Tab-separated table of C-alpha atoms and ligand atoms in Angstrom:
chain	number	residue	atom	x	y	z
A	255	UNK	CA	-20.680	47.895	22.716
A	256	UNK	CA	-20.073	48.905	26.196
A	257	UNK	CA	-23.292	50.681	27.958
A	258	UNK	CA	-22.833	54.095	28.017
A	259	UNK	CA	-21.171	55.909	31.197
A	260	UNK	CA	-21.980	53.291	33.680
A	261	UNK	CA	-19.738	52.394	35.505
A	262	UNK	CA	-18.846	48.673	36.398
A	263	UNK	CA	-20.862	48.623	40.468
A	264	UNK	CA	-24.053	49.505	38.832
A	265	UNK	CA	-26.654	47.119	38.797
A	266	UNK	CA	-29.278	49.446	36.591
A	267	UNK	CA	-31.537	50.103	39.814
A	268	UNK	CA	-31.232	53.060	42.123
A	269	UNK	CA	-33.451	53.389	45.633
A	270	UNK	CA	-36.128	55.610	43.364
A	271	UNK	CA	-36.217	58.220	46.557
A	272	UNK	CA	-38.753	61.278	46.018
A	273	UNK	CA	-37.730	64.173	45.041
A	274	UNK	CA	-37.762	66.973	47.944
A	275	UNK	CA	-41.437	68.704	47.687
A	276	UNK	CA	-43.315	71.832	49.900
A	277	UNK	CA	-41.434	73.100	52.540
A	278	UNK	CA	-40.010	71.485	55.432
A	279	UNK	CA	-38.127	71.932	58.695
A	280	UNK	CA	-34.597	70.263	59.829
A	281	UNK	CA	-31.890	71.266	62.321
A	282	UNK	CA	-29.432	70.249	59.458
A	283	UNK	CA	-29.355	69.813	55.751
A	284	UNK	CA	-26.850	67.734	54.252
A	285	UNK	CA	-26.122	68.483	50.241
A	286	UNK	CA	-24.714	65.932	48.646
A	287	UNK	CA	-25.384	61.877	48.890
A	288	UNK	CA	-22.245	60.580	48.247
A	289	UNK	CA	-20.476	58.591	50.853
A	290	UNK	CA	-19.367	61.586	52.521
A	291	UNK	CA	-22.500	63.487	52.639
A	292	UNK	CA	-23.970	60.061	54.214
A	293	UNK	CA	-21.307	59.449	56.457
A	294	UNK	CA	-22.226	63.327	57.466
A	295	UNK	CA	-25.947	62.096	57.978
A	296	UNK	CA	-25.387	59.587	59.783
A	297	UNK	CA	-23.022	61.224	61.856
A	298	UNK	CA	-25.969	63.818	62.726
A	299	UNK	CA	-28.113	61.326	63.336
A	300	UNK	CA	-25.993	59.717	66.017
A	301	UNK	CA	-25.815	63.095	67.473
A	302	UNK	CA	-29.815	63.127	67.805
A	303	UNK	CA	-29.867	66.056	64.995
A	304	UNK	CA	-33.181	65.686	62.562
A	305	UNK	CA	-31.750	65.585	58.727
A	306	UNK	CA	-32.903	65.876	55.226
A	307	UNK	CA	-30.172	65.005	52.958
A	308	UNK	CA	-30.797	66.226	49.242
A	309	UNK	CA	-28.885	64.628	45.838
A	310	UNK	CA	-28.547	66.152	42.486
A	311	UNK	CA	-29.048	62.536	41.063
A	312	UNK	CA	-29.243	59.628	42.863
A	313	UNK	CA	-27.472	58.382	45.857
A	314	UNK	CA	-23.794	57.449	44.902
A	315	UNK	CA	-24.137	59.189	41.415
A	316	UNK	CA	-21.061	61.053	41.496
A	317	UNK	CA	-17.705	59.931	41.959
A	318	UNK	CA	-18.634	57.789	45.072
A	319	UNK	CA	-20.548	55.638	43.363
A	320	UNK	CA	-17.823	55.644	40.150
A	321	UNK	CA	-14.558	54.883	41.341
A	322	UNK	CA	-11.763	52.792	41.170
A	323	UNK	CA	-12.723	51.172	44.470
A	324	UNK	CA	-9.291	51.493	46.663
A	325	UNK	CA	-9.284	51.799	49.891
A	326	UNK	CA	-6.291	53.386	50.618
A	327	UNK	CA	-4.223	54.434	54.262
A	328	UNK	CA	-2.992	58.122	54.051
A	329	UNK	CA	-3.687	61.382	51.945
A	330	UNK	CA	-3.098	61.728	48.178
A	331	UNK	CA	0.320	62.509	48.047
A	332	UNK	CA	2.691	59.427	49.324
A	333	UNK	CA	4.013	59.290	53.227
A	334	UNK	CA	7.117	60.400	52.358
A	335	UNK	CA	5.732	63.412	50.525
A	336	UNK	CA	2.704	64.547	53.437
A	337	UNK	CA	6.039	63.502	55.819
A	338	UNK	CA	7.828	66.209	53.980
A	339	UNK	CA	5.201	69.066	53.596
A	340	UNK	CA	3.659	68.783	57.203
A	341	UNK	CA	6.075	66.810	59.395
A	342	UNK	CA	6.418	63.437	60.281
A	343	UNK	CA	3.666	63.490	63.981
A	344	UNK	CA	1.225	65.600	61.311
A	345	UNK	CA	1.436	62.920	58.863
A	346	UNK	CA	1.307	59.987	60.981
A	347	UNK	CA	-1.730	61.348	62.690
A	348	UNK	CA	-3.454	61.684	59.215
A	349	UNK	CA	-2.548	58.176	57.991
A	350	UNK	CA	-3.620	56.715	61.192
A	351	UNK	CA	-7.386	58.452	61.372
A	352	UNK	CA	-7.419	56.746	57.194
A	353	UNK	CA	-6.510	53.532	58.519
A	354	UNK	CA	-8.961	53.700	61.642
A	355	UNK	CA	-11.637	54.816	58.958
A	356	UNK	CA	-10.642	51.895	56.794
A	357	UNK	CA	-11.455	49.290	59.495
A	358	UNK	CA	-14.735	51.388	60.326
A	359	UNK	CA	-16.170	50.815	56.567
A	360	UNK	CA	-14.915	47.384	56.595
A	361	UNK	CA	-16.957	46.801	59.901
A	362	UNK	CA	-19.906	48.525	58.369
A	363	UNK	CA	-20.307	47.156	55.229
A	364	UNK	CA	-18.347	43.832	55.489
A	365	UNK	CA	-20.371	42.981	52.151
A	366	UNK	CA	-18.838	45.351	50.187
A	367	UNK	CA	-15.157	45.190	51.673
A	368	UNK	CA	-12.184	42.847	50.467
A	369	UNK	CA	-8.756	43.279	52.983
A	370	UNK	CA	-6.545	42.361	49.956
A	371	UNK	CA	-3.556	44.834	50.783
A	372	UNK	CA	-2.533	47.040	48.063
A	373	UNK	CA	0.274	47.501	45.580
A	374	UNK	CA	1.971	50.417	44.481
A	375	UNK	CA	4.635	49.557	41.890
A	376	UNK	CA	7.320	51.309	40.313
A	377	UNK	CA	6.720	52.312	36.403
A	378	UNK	CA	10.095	52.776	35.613
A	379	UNK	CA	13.588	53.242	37.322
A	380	UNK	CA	13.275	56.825	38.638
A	381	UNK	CA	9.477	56.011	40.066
A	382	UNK	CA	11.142	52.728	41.869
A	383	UNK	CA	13.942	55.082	43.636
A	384	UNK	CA	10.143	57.297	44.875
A	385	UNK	CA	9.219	53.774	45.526
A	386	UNK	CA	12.012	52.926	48.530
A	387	UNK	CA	11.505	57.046	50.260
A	388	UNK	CA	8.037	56.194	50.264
A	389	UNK	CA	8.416	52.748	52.063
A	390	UNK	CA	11.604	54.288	54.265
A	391	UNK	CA	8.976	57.139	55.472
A	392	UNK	CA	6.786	54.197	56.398
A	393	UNK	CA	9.375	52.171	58.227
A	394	UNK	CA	9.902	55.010	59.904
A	395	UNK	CA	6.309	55.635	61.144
A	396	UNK	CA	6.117	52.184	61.859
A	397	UNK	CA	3.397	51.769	59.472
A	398	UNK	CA	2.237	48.642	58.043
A	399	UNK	CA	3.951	47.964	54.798
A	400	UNK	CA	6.022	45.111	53.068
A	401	UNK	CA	9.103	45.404	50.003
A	402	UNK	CA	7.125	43.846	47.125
A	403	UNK	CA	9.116	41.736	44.404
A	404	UNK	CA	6.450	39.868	42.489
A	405	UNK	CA	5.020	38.770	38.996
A	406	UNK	CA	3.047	42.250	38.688
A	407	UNK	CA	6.566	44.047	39.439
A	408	UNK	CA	8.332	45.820	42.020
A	409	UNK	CA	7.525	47.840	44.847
A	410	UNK	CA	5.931	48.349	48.145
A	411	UNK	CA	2.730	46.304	49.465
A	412	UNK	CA	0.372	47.760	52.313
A	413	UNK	CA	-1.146	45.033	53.872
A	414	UNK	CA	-4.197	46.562	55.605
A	415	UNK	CA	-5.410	47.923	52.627
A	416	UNK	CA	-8.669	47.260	50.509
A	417	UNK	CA	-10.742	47.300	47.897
A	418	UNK	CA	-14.794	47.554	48.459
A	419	UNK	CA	-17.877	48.018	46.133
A	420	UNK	CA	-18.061	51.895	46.487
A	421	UNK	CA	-21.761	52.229	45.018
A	422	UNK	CA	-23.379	49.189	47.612
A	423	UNK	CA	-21.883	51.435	50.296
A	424	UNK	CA	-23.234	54.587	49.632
A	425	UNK	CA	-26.632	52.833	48.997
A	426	UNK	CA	-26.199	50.673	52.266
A	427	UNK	CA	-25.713	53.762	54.263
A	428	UNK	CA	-28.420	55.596	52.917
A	429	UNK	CA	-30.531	52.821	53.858
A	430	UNK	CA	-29.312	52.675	57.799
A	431	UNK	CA	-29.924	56.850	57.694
A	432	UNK	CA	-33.519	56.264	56.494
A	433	UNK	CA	-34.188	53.416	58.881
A	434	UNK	CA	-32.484	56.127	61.497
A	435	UNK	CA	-35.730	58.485	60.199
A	436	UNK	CA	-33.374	60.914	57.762
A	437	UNK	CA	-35.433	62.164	55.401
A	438	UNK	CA	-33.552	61.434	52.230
A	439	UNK	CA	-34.385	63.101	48.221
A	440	UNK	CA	-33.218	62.315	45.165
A	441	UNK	CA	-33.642	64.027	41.811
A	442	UNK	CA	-33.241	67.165	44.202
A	443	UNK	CA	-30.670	69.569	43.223
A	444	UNK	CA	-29.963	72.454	45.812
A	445	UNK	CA	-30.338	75.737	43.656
A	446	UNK	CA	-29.803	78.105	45.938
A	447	UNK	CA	-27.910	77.406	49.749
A	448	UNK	CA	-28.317	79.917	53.160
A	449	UNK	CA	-27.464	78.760	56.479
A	450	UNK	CA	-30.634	78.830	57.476
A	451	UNK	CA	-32.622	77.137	54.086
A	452	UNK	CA	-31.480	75.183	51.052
A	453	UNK	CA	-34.378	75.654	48.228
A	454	UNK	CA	-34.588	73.226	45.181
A	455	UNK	CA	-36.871	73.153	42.539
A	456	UNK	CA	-40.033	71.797	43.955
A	457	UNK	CA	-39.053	72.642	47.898
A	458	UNK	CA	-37.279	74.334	50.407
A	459	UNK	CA	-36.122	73.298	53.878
A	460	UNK	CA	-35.520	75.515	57.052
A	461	UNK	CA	-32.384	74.597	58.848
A	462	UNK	CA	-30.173	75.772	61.338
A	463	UNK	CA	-26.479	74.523	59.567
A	464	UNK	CA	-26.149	73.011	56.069
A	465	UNK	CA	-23.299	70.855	54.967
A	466	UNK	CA	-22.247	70.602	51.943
A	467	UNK	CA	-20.729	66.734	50.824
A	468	UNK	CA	-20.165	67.627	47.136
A	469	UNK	CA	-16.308	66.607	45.861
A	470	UNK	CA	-16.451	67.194	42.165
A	471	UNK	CA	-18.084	70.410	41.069
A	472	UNK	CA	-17.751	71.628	44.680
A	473	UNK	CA	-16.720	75.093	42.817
A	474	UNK	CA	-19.991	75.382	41.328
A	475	UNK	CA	-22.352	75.045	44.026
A	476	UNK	CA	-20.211	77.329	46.392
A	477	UNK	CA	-18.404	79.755	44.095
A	478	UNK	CA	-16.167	81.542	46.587
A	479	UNK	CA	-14.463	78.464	46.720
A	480	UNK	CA	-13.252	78.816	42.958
A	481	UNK	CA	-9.670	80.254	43.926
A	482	UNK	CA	-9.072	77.118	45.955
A	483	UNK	CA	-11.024	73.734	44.188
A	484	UNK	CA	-10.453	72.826	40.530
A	485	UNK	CA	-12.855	69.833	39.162
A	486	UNK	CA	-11.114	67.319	36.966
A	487	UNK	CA	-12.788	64.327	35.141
A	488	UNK	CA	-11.038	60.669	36.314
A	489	UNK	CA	-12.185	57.732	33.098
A	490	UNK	CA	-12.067	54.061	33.567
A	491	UNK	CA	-13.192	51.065	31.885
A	492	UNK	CA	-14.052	47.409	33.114
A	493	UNK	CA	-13.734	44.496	30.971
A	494	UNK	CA	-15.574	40.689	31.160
A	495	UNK	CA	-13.650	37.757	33.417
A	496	UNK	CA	-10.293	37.949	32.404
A	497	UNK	CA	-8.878	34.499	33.085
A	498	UNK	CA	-5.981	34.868	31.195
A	499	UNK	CA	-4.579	37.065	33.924
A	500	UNK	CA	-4.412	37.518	37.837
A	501	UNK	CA	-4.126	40.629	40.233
A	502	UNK	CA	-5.073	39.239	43.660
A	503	UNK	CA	-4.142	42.915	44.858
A	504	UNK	CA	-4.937	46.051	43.728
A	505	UNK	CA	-2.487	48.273	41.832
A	506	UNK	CA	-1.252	51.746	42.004
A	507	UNK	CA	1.265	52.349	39.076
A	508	UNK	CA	2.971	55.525	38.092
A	509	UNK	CA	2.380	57.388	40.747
A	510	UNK	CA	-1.142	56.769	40.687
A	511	UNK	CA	-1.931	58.265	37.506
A	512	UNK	CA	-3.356	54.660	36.597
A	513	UNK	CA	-5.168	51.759	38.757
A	514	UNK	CA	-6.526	48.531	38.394
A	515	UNK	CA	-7.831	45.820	40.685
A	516	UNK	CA	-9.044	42.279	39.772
A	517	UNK	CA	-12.937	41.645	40.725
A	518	UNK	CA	-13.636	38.179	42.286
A	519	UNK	CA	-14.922	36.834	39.274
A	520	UNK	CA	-11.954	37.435	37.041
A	521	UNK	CA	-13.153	40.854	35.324
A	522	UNK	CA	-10.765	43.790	35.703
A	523	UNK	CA	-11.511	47.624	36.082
A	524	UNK	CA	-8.897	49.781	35.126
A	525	UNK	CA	-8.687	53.703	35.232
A	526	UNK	CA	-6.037	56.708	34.467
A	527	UNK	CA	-4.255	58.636	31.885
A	528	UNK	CA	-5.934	61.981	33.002
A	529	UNK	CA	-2.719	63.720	32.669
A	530	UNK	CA	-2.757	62.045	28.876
A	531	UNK	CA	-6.003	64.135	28.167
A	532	UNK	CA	-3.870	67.535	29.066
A	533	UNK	CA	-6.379	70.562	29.828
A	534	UNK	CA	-9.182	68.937	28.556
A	535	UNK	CA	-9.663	66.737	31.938
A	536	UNK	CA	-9.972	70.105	33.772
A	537	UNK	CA	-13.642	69.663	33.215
A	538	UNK	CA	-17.073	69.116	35.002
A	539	UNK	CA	-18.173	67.568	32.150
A	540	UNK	CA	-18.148	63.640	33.084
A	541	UNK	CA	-18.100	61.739	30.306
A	542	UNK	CA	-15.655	59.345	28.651
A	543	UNK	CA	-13.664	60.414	25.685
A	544	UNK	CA	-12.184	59.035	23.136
A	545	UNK	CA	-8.461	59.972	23.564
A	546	UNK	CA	-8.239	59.036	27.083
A	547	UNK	CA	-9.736	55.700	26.271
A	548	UNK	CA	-7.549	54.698	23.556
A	549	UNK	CA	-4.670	55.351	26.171
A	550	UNK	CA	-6.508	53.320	28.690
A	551	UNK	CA	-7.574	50.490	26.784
A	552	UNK	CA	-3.432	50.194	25.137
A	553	UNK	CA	-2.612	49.945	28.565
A	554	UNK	CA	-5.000	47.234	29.336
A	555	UNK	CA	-3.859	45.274	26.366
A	556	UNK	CA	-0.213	45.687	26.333
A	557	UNK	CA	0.782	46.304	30.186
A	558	UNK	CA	-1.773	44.223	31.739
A	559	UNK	CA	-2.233	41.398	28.791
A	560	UNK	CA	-5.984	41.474	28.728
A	561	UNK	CA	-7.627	40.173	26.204
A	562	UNK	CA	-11.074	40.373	27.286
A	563	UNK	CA	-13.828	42.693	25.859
A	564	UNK	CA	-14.240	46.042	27.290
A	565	UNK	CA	-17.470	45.985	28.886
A	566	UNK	CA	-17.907	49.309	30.492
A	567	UNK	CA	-16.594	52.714	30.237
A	568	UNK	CA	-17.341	55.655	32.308
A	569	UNK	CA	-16.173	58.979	33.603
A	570	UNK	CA	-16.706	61.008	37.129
A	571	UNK	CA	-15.676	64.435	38.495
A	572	UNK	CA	-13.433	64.866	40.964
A	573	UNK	CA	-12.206	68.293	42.899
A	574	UNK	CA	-8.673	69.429	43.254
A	575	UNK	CA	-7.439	71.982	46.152
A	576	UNK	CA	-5.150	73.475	45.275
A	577	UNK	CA	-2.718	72.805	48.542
A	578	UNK	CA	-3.436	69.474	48.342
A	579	UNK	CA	-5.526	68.919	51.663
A	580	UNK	CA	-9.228	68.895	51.788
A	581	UNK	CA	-11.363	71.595	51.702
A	582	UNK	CA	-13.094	71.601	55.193
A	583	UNK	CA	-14.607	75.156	56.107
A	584	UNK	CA	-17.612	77.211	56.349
A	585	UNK	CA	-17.610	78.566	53.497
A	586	UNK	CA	-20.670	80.940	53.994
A	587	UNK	CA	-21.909	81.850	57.526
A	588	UNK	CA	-23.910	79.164	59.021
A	589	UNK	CA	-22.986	76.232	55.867
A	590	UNK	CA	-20.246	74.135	55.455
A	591	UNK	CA	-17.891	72.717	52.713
A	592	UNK	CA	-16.308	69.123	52.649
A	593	UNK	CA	-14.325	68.358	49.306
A	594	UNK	CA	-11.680	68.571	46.952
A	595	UNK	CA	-10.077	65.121	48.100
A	596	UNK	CA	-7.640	65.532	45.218
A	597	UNK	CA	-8.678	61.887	43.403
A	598	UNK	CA	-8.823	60.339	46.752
A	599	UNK	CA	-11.755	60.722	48.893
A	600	UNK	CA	-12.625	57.418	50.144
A	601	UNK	CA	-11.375	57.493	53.298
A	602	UNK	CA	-10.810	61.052	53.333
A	603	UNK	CA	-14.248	62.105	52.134
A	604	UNK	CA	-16.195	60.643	55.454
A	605	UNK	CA	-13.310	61.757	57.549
A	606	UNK	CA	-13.495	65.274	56.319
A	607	UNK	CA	-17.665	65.685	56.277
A	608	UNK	CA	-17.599	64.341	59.547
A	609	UNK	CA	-14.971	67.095	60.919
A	610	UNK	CA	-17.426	69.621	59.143
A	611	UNK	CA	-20.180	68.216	60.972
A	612	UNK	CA	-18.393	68.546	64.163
A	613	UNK	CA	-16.651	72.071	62.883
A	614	UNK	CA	-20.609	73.232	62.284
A	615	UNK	CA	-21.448	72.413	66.400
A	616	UNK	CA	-18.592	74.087	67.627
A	617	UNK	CA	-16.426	71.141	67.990
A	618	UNK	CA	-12.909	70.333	66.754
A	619	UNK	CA	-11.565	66.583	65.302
A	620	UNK	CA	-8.128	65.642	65.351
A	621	UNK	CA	-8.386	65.783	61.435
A	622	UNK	CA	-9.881	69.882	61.918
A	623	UNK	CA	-6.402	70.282	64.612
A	624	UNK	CA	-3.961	68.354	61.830
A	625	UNK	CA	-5.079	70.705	58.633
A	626	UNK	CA	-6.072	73.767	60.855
A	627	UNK	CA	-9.792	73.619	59.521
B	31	FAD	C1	-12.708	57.273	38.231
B	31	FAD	C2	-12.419	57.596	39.662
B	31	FAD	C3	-11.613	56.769	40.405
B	31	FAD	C4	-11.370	57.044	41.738
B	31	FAD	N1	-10.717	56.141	42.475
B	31	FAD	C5	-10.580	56.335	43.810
B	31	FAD	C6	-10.020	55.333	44.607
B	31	FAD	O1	-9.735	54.248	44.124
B	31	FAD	N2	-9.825	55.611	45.935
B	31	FAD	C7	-10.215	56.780	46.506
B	31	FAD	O2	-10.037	56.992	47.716
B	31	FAD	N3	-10.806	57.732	45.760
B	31	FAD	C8	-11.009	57.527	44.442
B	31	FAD	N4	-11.613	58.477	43.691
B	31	FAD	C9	-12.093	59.698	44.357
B	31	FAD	C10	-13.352	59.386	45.161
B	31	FAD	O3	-14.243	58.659	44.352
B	31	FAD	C11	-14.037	60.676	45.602
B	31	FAD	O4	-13.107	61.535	46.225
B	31	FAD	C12	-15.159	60.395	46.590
B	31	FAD	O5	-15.939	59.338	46.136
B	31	FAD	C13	-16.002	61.633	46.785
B	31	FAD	O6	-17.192	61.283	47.448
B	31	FAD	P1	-18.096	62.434	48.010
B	31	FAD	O7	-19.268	61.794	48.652
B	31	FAD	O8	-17.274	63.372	48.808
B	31	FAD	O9	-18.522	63.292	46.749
B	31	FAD	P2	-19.353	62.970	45.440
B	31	FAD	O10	-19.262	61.577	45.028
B	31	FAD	O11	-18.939	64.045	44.489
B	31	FAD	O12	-20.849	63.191	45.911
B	31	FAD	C14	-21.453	64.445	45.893
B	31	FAD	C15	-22.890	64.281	45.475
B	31	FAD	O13	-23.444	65.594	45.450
B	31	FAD	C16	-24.351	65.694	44.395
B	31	FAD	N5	-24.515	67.104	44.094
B	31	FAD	C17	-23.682	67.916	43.399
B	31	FAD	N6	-24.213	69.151	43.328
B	31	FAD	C18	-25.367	69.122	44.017
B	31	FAD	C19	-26.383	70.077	44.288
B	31	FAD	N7	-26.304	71.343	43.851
B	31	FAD	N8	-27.455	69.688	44.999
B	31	FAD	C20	-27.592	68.421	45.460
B	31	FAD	N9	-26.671	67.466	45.210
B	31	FAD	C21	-25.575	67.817	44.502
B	31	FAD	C22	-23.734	64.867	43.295
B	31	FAD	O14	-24.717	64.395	42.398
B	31	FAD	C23	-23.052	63.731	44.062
B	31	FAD	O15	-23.858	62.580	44.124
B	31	FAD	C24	-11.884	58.234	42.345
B	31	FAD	C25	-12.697	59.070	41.597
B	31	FAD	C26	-12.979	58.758	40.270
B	31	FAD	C27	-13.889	59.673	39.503
């Protein structure tokens, strides 16, 4: 029986950080240790800011830590669709800060990081017409990408793009913010948030900004953002070495609804089917259910032609907006939102915390001057 709701990058140990205690004093307080509230850390640090970055769990225990593990050029709708919706200079400018972000974790955490290319392959006729707008906006960009005709199927191949261990980044970058001197907590949820102190259950620190890094859930630590960020739950499972098959790239199939990749050593880790679980997915609840896991695991057997045992199954939360585009804002005087990456956030996450770092100092990005944060 598959352990249960861990996802496939754990390795059963976490960086046991204390929890935050007595009262302290920082010029910033980061919310949030996923790989965007870390990339916000360490961004602060860099800008000779002291930091205390608090988690809920552990670092990496929300959907950056629980993912599919693309690395993925552009937002989450296609080129041709961000082309459409914002303009072709807009878009472009977008899908060039995700590639130049790409390259950054790559150079970071080389460990973690595999520069396989992606896939994303048509699931039927009508999705393989969305298949050649999508590589003709692309063309037109001049943006990397390649017609695919292959065993897997048809389609378009990116060839800068990756795949990476998501949950050895977050915990790599935690370690370079500690070494830095951020003072990081787990086990440390933030029950109440001012711009000027975030108090948990044992402590309290004195700030003079907070940002909050939170994707899923977002809604429910900052509530006026409940018009604008919807939290869905994303499932996956992972099976043991699959020899019987081989994906040297990842894929991106029906429109993204489902994803798999191929690890190194033959196992596969597959996710989707959300809109298969209808209005039960619009949940915070994160763990794996039945119906979506039947759907997943068919899939698995009878698209992909696994036969290996399921080894894992898990669930995370991801946020929404509503227009599509990250939420980046200051959301109450003096502390700052980064989420909602709409199911794609690992590019866009860092990106976007780091624009509400710079948003918080009176500074603009080109991301802030693209989406008018
Ligand atoms: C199954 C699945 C597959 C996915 N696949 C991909 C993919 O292949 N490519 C891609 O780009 N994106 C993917 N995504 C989306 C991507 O994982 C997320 O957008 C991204 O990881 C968000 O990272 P984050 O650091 O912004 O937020 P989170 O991971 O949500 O981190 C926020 C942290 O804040 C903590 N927190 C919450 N509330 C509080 C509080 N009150 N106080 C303190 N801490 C709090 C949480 O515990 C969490 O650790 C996927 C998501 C899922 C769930």
């Amino acid at each position: 029986m598959p352990a249960p709701n861990i996802p496939i990058w754990s390795d059963g140990n976490s960086l046991g950080l204390p929890p935050l205690r007595g009262e302290i004093w920082a010029d910033t307080v980061v919310v949030g240790l996923g790989a965007s509230g870390l990339a916000a850390v360490l961004d602060l640090l860099a800008r000779k800011k002291t930091v205390v970055g608090i988690e809920a769990g552990s670092v990496g225990s929300g959907a950056a830590g629980r993912n599919g593990g693309f690395l993925l050029a552009g937002m989450h709708a296609f080129h041709h669709q961000v082309v459409k919706a914002h303009g072709r200079a807009a878009a472009d400018e977008v899908y060039k800060l995700t590639m130049a972000e790409l390259d950054r974790v790559a150079t970071e955490t080389p460990e973690a990081v595999r520069r396989t290319g992606s896939l994303r392959l048509a699931s039927d006729a009508e999705e393989l017409e969305d298949c050649k707008a999508h590589f003709d906006a692309l063309r037109q960009s001049g943006l990397p990408r390649e017609w695919y005709e292959g065993p897997e199927g048809k389609g378009i191949l990116v060839p800068g793009d990756a795949v990476f261990q998501p949950l050895t980044r977050c915990r790599q970058m935690a370690r370079r913010a500690m070494a830095l001197e951020a003072r990081l907590h787990e086990s440390s949820p933030a029950l109440e948030i001012d711009g000027n102190f975030v108090r948990t259950r044992e402590g309290m620190v004195r700030c003079e900004r907070v940002i909050v890094a939170v994707d899923g859930g977002l809604e429910r630590v900052l509530p006026e953002l409940t018009r604008r960020v919807r939290t869905a739950r994303l499932q996956m499972l992972a099976t043991a070495p699959a020899p019987e098959v081989k994906y040297p790239r990842p894929v991106y199939w029906r429109y993204g609804y489902e994803y798999w990749q191929q690890l190194p050593d033959g196992r596969i880790a597959l996710g989707g089917f959300r809109d298969k679980g209808g209005d039960a997915e619009w949940t915070i609840d994160a763990t794996p259910t039945d119906e979506v896991q039947e759907h997943i695991e068919r899939f698995l057997r009878e698209q992909l032609h696994v036969n290996a045992a399921v080894t894992h199954r898990w669930a995370a939360s991801v946020g929404y907006a509503q227009d599509g585009l990250p939420v980046i804002e200051e959301a109450r005087p003096g502390v700052w939102a980064a989420g909602a990456y709409s199911g794609t956030g690992n590019l866009l996450g860092p990106l976007s915390a780091r624009t509400a770092v710079a948003l918080s100092l009176g500074e603009r990005t080109p991301l802030a001057d693209l989406l008018g944060a």
